[in-house]
Amino acid sequence: MGALVYEPDNSPTDNDEFINLDQLALQTEQVLEGTSEDVIAELLALNGSAAGARPKALIGVDKSRVKISHGAKQLGTDFTHWLVKFPNSQDGNDAGAIEYVYALIAKEAGILMPEVHLFPSKRGTGYFAAKRFDRNGNKRLHMHTVAGLTHSDFHLPSLDYEDLLNLTGDLTKDIREVEKMYRLAVFNVMAHNQDDHAKNFSFLMNETGEWKLSPAYDLTFSSGAGGEQSTMVMGVGKNPTTKHLEKLGLNQGLSKELVKNTIAQTREALSLWSKLSKEYGISKTNANLIGNVIDQM
């Protein structure tokens, strides 16, 4: 990811070889279950990974979003760089739809989001995919995660959103970027995205050395270790409230109006869950479970 590359790069270069996502998803299941050796080379060639919550692959997608090719290297005309996720062995078949709906809600909440798509599947509600924000055409953009910048172990809760807001201000020198990070903090807490560890926040640097907060990613309903946020809010990891979020924003010098409007806009966006969960085929069990949790905020 980003502008740094490994050499030699043995990724596939045949952009004319199209990929079937259902077949690839089946192969990832076989690898994760330890029953297949034949497809590991194919998954590695796609830069697929079982690390993190879900296995992923880097793909190229055409304008119609029908043709999908290998996407780790240079892409042909009319193709753009995307990342697609597959469910892991603990996920239901609506995991992709849940993350897709969360992306739609996050955008309504004012979060800067990449372009997203729910690719159809014969094996569930679909595969969640996001257009890569570390690419501009075939040009690579330099990207760094908070984990990399702060040398934080993302496997362990080690940061507070206060740290993230301070880092954003120091790195970007732009209060608008601090406001974006604050919106993301509010969304993660109110939407019960507790997998908000240091590797799930990134910054992009342009050619003149200016840093900006990257579009948000990995936003979905999730539980952290011990039922706590992976990133604390004013020292609170378990069940932080909107009061803690208000204190977080005000302590960073954000206006009282912006703080209250951000929380209100996020709450209004989350009210779309019931409608969108039905529209995209999320199971009634998951829809009710998630709805009941986010309604408490």
mmCIF file of C-alpha atoms in Angstrom:
data_model
loop_
_atom_site.group_PDB
_atom_site.id
_atom_site.type_symbol
_atom_site.label_atom_id
_atom_site.label_comp_id
_atom_site.label_asym_id
_atom_site.label_seq_id
_atom_site.Cartn_x
_atom_site.Cartn_y
_atom_site.Cartn_z
ATOM 1 C CA MET A 1 0.000 0.000 0.000
ATOM 2 C CA GLY A 2 1.093 3.597 -0.452
ATOM 3 C CA ALA A 3 4.155 4.606 -2.462
ATOM 4 C CA LEU A 4 6.680 2.148 -1.030
ATOM 5 C CA VAL A 5 7.185 -1.092 -2.964
ATOM 6 C CA TYR A 6 9.057 -4.356 -2.643
ATOM 7 C CA GLU A 7 11.511 -5.514 -5.299
ATOM 8 C CA PRO A 8 11.472 -7.769 -7.152
ATOM 9 C CA ASP A 9 7.704 -7.531 -7.640
ATOM 10 C CA ASN A 10 6.307 -10.828 -8.884
ATOM 11 C CA SER A 11 2.668 -9.708 -8.990
ATOM 12 C CA PRO A 12 0.681 -10.763 -12.063
ATOM 13 C CA THR A 13 0.953 -8.428 -15.035
ATOM 14 C CA ASP A 14 -1.733 -10.000 -17.219
ATOM 15 C CA ASN A 15 -4.546 -7.459 -16.976
ATOM 16 C CA ASP A 16 -6.550 -9.418 -19.547
ATOM 17 C CA GLU A 17 -7.105 -12.265 -17.100
ATOM 18 C CA PHE A 18 -10.387 -11.499 -15.364
ATOM 19 C CA ILE A 19 -11.275 -12.649 -11.858
ATOM 20 C CA ASN A 20 -14.436 -14.231 -10.463
ATOM 21 C CA LEU A 21 -14.994 -12.909 -6.933
ATOM 22 C CA ASP A 22 -17.169 -15.853 -5.858
ATOM 23 C CA GLN A 23 -14.419 -18.257 -6.860
ATOM 24 C CA LEU A 24 -11.785 -16.170 -5.101
ATOM 25 C CA ALA A 25 -13.919 -15.992 -1.945
ATOM 26 C CA LEU A 26 -14.230 -19.787 -1.956
ATOM 27 C CA GLN A 27 -10.462 -20.070 -2.284
ATOM 28 C CA THR A 28 -9.881 -17.757 0.664
ATOM 29 C CA GLU A 29 -12.152 -19.948 2.776
ATOM 30 C CA GLN A 30 -10.144 -23.014 1.812
ATOM 31 C CA VAL A 31 -6.892 -21.293 2.731
ATOM 32 C CA LEU A 32 -8.220 -20.017 6.057
ATOM 33 C CA GLU A 33 -9.509 -23.503 6.877
ATOM 34 C CA GLY A 34 -6.138 -24.987 6.015
ATOM 35 C CA THR A 35 -7.501 -27.391 3.390
ATOM 36 C CA SER A 36 -5.897 -26.001 0.259
ATOM 37 C CA GLU A 37 -2.332 -25.449 -0.870
ATOM 38 C CA ASP A 38 -3.029 -24.925 -4.552
ATOM 39 C CA VAL A 39 -4.587 -21.475 -4.273
ATOM 40 C CA ILE A 40 -2.094 -19.821 -1.912
ATOM 41 C CA ALA A 41 0.075 -18.660 -4.792
ATOM 42 C CA GLU A 42 -2.980 -17.113 -6.480
ATOM 43 C CA LEU A 43 -4.006 -15.285 -3.305
ATOM 44 C CA LEU A 44 -0.494 -13.996 -2.707
ATOM 45 C CA ALA A 45 -0.281 -12.894 -6.322
ATOM 46 C CA LEU A 46 -3.349 -10.735 -5.704
ATOM 47 C CA ASN A 47 -1.735 -9.378 -2.522
ATOM 48 C CA GLY A 48 -4.554 -11.063 -0.648
ATOM 49 C CA SER A 49 -4.177 -11.312 3.083
ATOM 50 C CA ALA A 50 -5.803 -13.137 5.963
ATOM 51 C CA ALA A 51 -4.361 -10.521 8.318
ATOM 52 C CA GLY A 52 -6.842 -8.228 10.015
ATOM 53 C CA ALA A 53 -10.523 -8.939 10.333
ATOM 54 C CA ARG A 54 -11.130 -10.128 6.775
ATOM 55 C CA PRO A 55 -9.007 -11.395 3.871
ATOM 56 C CA LYS A 56 -8.560 -8.802 1.150
ATOM 57 C CA ALA A 57 -7.366 -8.592 -2.447
ATOM 58 C CA LEU A 58 -6.139 -5.726 -4.609
ATOM 59 C CA ILE A 59 -8.037 -5.640 -7.888
ATOM 60 C CA GLY A 60 -8.581 -3.538 -10.978
ATOM 61 C CA VAL A 61 -12.174 -2.617 -11.818
ATOM 62 C CA ASP A 62 -13.485 -1.304 -15.129
ATOM 63 C CA LYS A 63 -15.937 1.597 -15.473
ATOM 64 C CA SER A 64 -18.922 -0.741 -15.688
ATOM 65 C CA ARG A 65 -17.794 -2.498 -12.475
ATOM 66 C CA VAL A 66 -18.297 -5.821 -14.210
ATOM 67 C CA LYS A 67 -14.786 -6.766 -15.325
ATOM 68 C CA ILE A 68 -12.253 -7.348 -12.546
ATOM 69 C CA SER A 69 -8.537 -7.890 -13.121
ATOM 70 C CA HIS A 70 -5.339 -8.291 -11.115
ATOM 71 C CA GLY A 71 -4.755 -4.918 -9.498
ATOM 72 C CA ALA A 72 -1.392 -4.931 -7.739
ATOM 73 C CA LYS A 73 0.583 -3.273 -10.566
ATOM 74 C CA GLN A 74 -0.131 -1.046 -13.557
ATOM 75 C CA LEU A 75 -3.701 -1.211 -14.806
ATOM 76 C CA GLY A 76 -4.979 -1.032 -18.336
ATOM 77 C CA THR A 77 -7.121 1.730 -19.791
ATOM 78 C CA ASP A 78 -10.545 2.148 -18.159
ATOM 79 C CA PHE A 79 -9.502 0.219 -15.030
ATOM 80 C CA THR A 80 -9.005 1.730 -11.564
ATOM 81 C CA HIS A 81 -7.438 0.389 -8.371
ATOM 82 C CA TRP A 82 -9.783 -1.084 -5.758
ATOM 83 C CA LEU A 83 -9.558 -3.247 -2.633
ATOM 84 C CA VAL A 84 -12.161 -5.971 -2.066
ATOM 85 C CA LYS A 85 -12.873 -7.855 1.165
ATOM 86 C CA PHE A 86 -14.113 -11.397 1.710
ATOM 87 C CA PRO A 87 -15.844 -12.775 4.807
ATOM 88 C CA ASN A 88 -13.792 -14.763 7.291
ATOM 89 C CA SER A 89 -14.902 -17.973 8.934
ATOM 90 C CA GLN A 90 -16.656 -16.118 11.780
ATOM 91 C CA ASP A 91 -18.609 -13.726 9.533
ATOM 92 C CA GLY A 92 -22.138 -14.178 8.335
ATOM 93 C CA ASN A 93 -22.895 -13.875 4.640
ATOM 94 C CA ASP A 94 -24.038 -10.270 5.130
ATOM 95 C CA ALA A 95 -20.714 -8.898 6.454
ATOM 96 C CA GLY A 96 -20.037 -7.114 3.167
ATOM 97 C CA ALA A 97 -23.459 -5.483 3.162
ATOM 98 C CA ILE A 98 -23.040 -4.328 6.768
ATOM 99 C CA GLU A 99 -19.753 -2.587 5.973
ATOM 100 C CA TYR A 100 -21.267 -1.090 2.818
ATOM 101 C CA VAL A 101 -24.216 0.369 4.746
ATOM 102 C CA TYR A 102 -21.810 1.709 7.374
ATOM 103 C CA ALA A 103 -19.886 3.463 4.590
ATOM 104 C CA LEU A 104 -23.076 5.053 3.289
ATOM 105 C CA ILE A 105 -24.028 6.177 6.799
ATOM 106 C CA ALA A 106 -20.526 7.526 7.477
ATOM 107 C CA LYS A 107 -20.728 9.659 4.352
ATOM 108 C CA GLU A 108 -24.064 11.065 5.561
ATOM 109 C CA ALA A 109 -22.351 11.819 8.877
ATOM 110 C CA GLY A 110 -19.831 14.031 7.075
ATOM 111 C CA ILE A 111 -16.943 11.540 7.100
ATOM 112 C CA LEU A 112 -14.550 11.750 4.145
ATOM 113 C CA MET A 113 -15.020 8.374 2.451
ATOM 114 C CA PRO A 114 -13.514 6.693 -0.620
ATOM 115 C CA GLU A 115 -15.799 5.537 -3.411
ATOM 116 C CA VAL A 116 -17.370 2.233 -2.333
ATOM 117 C CA HIS A 117 -19.273 -0.549 -4.061
ATOM 118 C CA LEU A 118 -21.050 -3.778 -3.098
ATOM 119 C CA PHE A 119 -20.141 -6.368 -5.702
ATOM 120 C CA PRO A 120 -22.865 -8.974 -6.224
ATOM 121 C CA SER A 121 -22.328 -12.484 -4.949
ATOM 122 C CA LYS A 122 -24.086 -15.807 -5.398
ATOM 123 C CA ARG A 123 -22.956 -16.747 -1.913
ATOM 124 C CA GLY A 124 -24.305 -13.851 0.168
ATOM 125 C CA THR A 125 -25.361 -10.219 0.110
ATOM 126 C CA GLY A 126 -22.194 -9.110 -1.688
ATOM 127 C CA TYR A 127 -18.512 -8.233 -1.365
ATOM 128 C CA PHE A 128 -17.575 -4.838 0.032
ATOM 129 C CA ALA A 129 -15.002 -2.929 -2.014
ATOM 130 C CA ALA A 130 -13.431 0.517 -1.793
ATOM 131 C CA LYS A 131 -11.570 2.497 -4.414
ATOM 132 C CA ARG A 132 -7.966 2.885 -3.300
ATOM 133 C CA PHE A 133 -7.134 6.384 -2.111
ATOM 134 C CA ASP A 134 -3.390 5.690 -2.237
ATOM 135 C CA ARG A 135 -3.591 5.651 -6.039
ATOM 136 C CA ASN A 136 -4.290 8.397 -8.568
ATOM 137 C CA GLY A 137 -4.609 6.435 -11.786
ATOM 138 C CA ASN A 138 -1.431 4.328 -11.736
ATOM 139 C CA LYS A 139 0.424 6.946 -9.700
ATOM 140 C CA ARG A 140 1.304 5.937 -6.150
ATOM 141 C CA LEU A 141 0.659 8.271 -3.203
ATOM 142 C CA HIS A 142 2.698 8.118 0.008
ATOM 143 C CA MET A 143 0.652 6.893 2.956
ATOM 144 C CA HIS A 144 1.441 6.325 6.614
ATOM 145 C CA THR A 145 -0.743 4.853 9.363
ATOM 146 C CA VAL A 146 -0.938 6.235 12.877
ATOM 147 C CA ALA A 147 0.592 2.961 14.060
ATOM 148 C CA GLY A 148 3.616 3.538 11.832
ATOM 149 C CA LEU A 149 3.969 7.216 12.676
ATOM 150 C CA THR A 150 3.776 6.705 16.432
ATOM 151 C CA HIS A 151 5.388 3.233 16.606
ATOM 152 C CA SER A 152 2.251 1.994 18.366
ATOM 153 C CA ASP A 153 1.381 -1.688 18.648
ATOM 154 C CA PHE A 154 -1.997 -1.809 16.930
ATOM 155 C CA HIS A 155 -2.694 -5.203 18.508
ATOM 156 C CA LEU A 156 -3.040 -3.529 21.910
ATOM 157 C CA PRO A 157 -5.129 -0.531 23.030
ATOM 158 C CA SER A 158 -2.446 2.119 23.427
ATOM 159 C CA LEU A 159 -3.827 5.457 22.218
ATOM 160 C CA ASP A 160 -6.528 7.963 23.070
ATOM 161 C CA TYR A 161 -8.433 10.030 20.511
ATOM 162 C CA GLU A 162 -6.808 12.988 22.243
ATOM 163 C CA ASP A 163 -3.481 11.631 20.899
ATOM 164 C CA LEU A 164 -4.943 11.277 17.392
ATOM 165 C CA LEU A 165 -6.280 14.830 17.351
ATOM 166 C CA ASN A 166 -2.941 16.186 18.609
ATOM 167 C CA LEU A 167 -1.072 14.153 16.002
ATOM 168 C CA THR A 168 -3.373 15.406 13.239
ATOM 169 C CA GLY A 169 -2.812 19.013 14.263
ATOM 170 C CA ASP A 170 0.969 18.634 14.534
ATOM 171 C CA LEU A 171 1.296 16.767 11.244
ATOM 172 C CA THR A 172 -1.112 18.723 9.027
ATOM 173 C CA LYS A 173 -1.037 22.190 10.663
ATOM 174 C CA ASP A 174 -4.669 22.436 9.560
ATOM 175 C CA ILE A 175 -7.624 22.729 11.940
ATOM 176 C CA ARG A 176 -9.910 21.371 9.198
ATOM 177 C CA GLU A 177 -8.032 18.074 9.312
ATOM 178 C CA VAL A 178 -8.381 18.001 13.108
ATOM 179 C CA GLU A 179 -12.136 18.458 12.647
ATOM 180 C CA LYS A 180 -12.163 15.492 10.237
ATOM 181 C CA MET A 181 -10.430 13.302 12.802
ATOM 182 C CA TYR A 182 -12.905 14.448 15.428
ATOM 183 C CA ARG A 183 -15.831 13.467 13.177
ATOM 184 C CA LEU A 184 -14.254 10.043 12.782
ATOM 185 C CA ALA A 185 -13.899 9.663 16.555
ATOM 186 C CA VAL A 186 -17.569 10.564 17.036
ATOM 187 C CA PHE A 187 -18.682 8.132 14.352
ATOM 188 C CA ASN A 188 -16.613 5.218 15.654
ATOM 189 C CA VAL A 189 -17.960 5.589 19.176
ATOM 190 C CA MET A 190 -21.598 6.207 18.261
ATOM 191 C CA ALA A 191 -21.641 3.489 15.563
ATOM 192 C CA HIS A 192 -19.990 0.929 17.871
ATOM 193 C CA ASN A 193 -16.921 0.478 15.685
ATOM 194 C CA GLN A 194 -14.555 -0.673 18.416
ATOM 195 C CA ASP A 195 -11.899 -1.954 15.998
ATOM 196 C CA ASP A 196 -10.537 1.612 15.877
ATOM 197 C CA HIS A 197 -6.898 0.706 16.455
ATOM 198 C CA ALA A 198 -3.853 2.703 15.370
ATOM 199 C CA LYS A 199 -3.530 0.972 11.999
ATOM 200 C CA ASN A 200 -7.033 2.010 10.974
ATOM 201 C CA PHE A 201 -6.161 5.703 10.669
ATOM 202 C CA SER A 202 -3.873 6.979 7.919
ATOM 203 C CA PHE A 203 -2.406 10.147 6.443
ATOM 204 C CA LEU A 204 -1.467 10.931 2.841
ATOM 205 C CA MET A 205 1.451 13.136 1.818
ATOM 206 C CA ASN A 206 1.562 15.060 -1.466
ATOM 207 C CA GLU A 207 4.600 15.946 -3.585
ATOM 208 C CA THR A 208 5.253 19.156 -1.634
ATOM 209 C CA GLY A 209 5.344 17.344 1.722
ATOM 210 C CA GLU A 210 1.893 18.395 2.913
ATOM 211 C CA TRP A 211 0.010 15.832 4.988
ATOM 212 C CA LYS A 212 -3.746 15.296 5.015
ATOM 213 C CA LEU A 213 -5.945 12.795 6.825
ATOM 214 C CA SER A 214 -6.820 9.987 4.440
ATOM 215 C CA PRO A 215 -10.395 8.968 3.670
ATOM 216 C CA ALA A 216 -11.808 6.691 6.360
ATOM 217 C CA TYR A 217 -11.735 2.900 6.069
ATOM 218 C CA ASP A 218 -12.584 -0.259 8.024
ATOM 219 C CA LEU A 219 -15.762 1.284 9.418
ATOM 220 C CA THR A 220 -18.192 -1.407 10.508
ATOM 221 C CA PHE A 221 -19.983 -2.739 13.564
ATOM 222 C CA SER A 222 -17.343 -4.437 15.705
ATOM 223 C CA SER A 223 -16.396 -5.209 19.289
ATOM 224 C CA GLY A 224 -12.985 -4.545 20.762
ATOM 225 C CA ALA A 225 -11.084 -6.534 23.363
ATOM 226 C CA GLY A 226 -13.153 -6.716 26.533
ATOM 227 C CA GLY A 227 -15.947 -4.790 24.844
ATOM 228 C CA GLU A 228 -13.887 -1.579 24.786
ATOM 229 C CA GLN A 229 -12.905 0.894 22.094
ATOM 230 C CA SER A 230 -9.408 0.129 20.801
ATOM 231 C CA THR A 231 -8.769 3.881 21.026
ATOM 232 C CA MET A 232 -9.948 5.524 24.251
ATOM 233 C CA VAL A 233 -11.925 8.751 24.579
ATOM 234 C CA MET A 234 -10.518 11.007 27.309
ATOM 235 C CA GLY A 235 -9.155 7.969 29.128
ATOM 236 C CA VAL A 236 -12.372 5.960 28.829
ATOM 237 C CA GLY A 237 -12.349 2.751 26.817
ATOM 238 C CA LYS A 238 -15.491 1.015 28.023
ATOM 239 C CA ASN A 239 -18.776 2.648 27.027
ATOM 240 C CA PRO A 240 -17.625 6.223 26.319
ATOM 241 C CA THR A 241 -20.605 8.553 25.971
ATOM 242 C CA THR A 242 -21.411 11.667 23.979
ATOM 243 C CA LYS A 243 -20.351 13.630 27.071
ATOM 244 C CA HIS A 244 -16.833 12.249 26.663
ATOM 245 C CA LEU A 245 -16.961 13.111 22.958
ATOM 246 C CA GLU A 246 -18.042 16.659 23.771
ATOM 247 C CA LYS A 247 -15.175 17.031 26.241
ATOM 248 C CA LEU A 248 -12.746 15.633 23.647
ATOM 249 C CA GLY A 249 -13.722 18.239 21.069
ATOM 250 C CA LEU A 250 -13.850 21.200 23.437
ATOM 251 C CA ASN A 251 -10.477 20.320 24.974
ATOM 252 C CA GLN A 252 -8.978 20.464 21.484
ATOM 253 C CA GLY A 253 -10.257 23.985 20.948
ATOM 254 C CA LEU A 254 -13.094 23.016 18.587
ATOM 255 C CA SER A 255 -16.132 25.252 18.794
ATOM 256 C CA LYS A 256 -19.083 24.202 20.917
ATOM 257 C CA GLU A 257 -21.298 24.570 17.846
ATOM 258 C CA LEU A 258 -19.152 22.250 15.732
ATOM 259 C CA VAL A 259 -18.994 19.653 18.506
ATOM 260 C CA LYS A 260 -22.764 19.578 19.029
ATOM 261 C CA ASN A 261 -23.504 19.653 15.283
ATOM 262 C CA THR A 262 -21.108 16.768 14.641
ATOM 263 C CA ILE A 263 -22.780 14.594 17.273
ATOM 264 C CA ALA A 264 -26.254 15.552 16.018
ATOM 265 C CA GLN A 265 -25.346 14.870 12.367
ATOM 266 C CA THR A 266 -23.884 11.490 13.292
ATOM 267 C CA ARG A 267 -26.982 10.529 15.260
ATOM 268 C CA GLU A 268 -29.192 11.554 12.318
ATOM 269 C CA ALA A 269 -27.062 9.523 9.901
ATOM 270 C CA LEU A 270 -27.223 6.439 12.136
ATOM 271 C CA SER A 271 -31.016 6.652 12.087
ATOM 272 C CA LEU A 272 -30.774 5.453 8.468
ATOM 273 C CA TRP A 273 -29.618 2.017 9.646
ATOM 274 C CA SER A 274 -33.070 0.433 9.791
ATOM 275 C CA LYS A 275 -34.015 1.504 6.261
ATOM 276 C CA LEU A 276 -30.656 0.718 4.627
ATOM 277 C CA SER A 277 -30.200 -2.641 6.383
ATOM 278 C CA LYS A 278 -33.466 -3.823 4.826
ATOM 279 C CA GLU A 279 -32.589 -2.375 1.436
ATOM 280 C CA TYR A 280 -29.298 -4.272 1.223
ATOM 281 C CA GLY A 281 -30.509 -7.615 2.575
ATOM 282 C CA ILE A 282 -28.901 -7.639 6.011
ATOM 283 C CA SER A 283 -30.370 -10.413 8.151
ATOM 284 C CA LYS A 284 -33.099 -9.401 10.567
ATOM 285 C CA THR A 285 -31.035 -10.772 13.461
ATOM 286 C CA ASN A 286 -28.021 -8.595 12.662
ATOM 287 C CA ALA A 287 -30.157 -5.614 11.757
ATOM 288 C CA ASN A 288 -31.917 -5.733 15.134
ATOM 289 C CA LEU A 289 -28.709 -6.404 17.077
ATOM 290 C CA ILE A 290 -26.851 -3.490 15.526
ATOM 291 C CA GLY A 291 -29.872 -1.224 15.607
ATOM 292 C CA ASN A 292 -30.432 -1.824 19.313
ATOM 293 C CA VAL A 293 -26.802 -1.025 20.140
ATOM 294 C CA ILE A 294 -26.478 2.178 18.107
ATOM 295 C CA ASP A 295 -29.871 3.418 19.296
ATOM 296 C CA GLN A 296 -28.427 3.619 22.806
ATOM 297 C CA MET A 297 -26.159 6.473 21.724
#
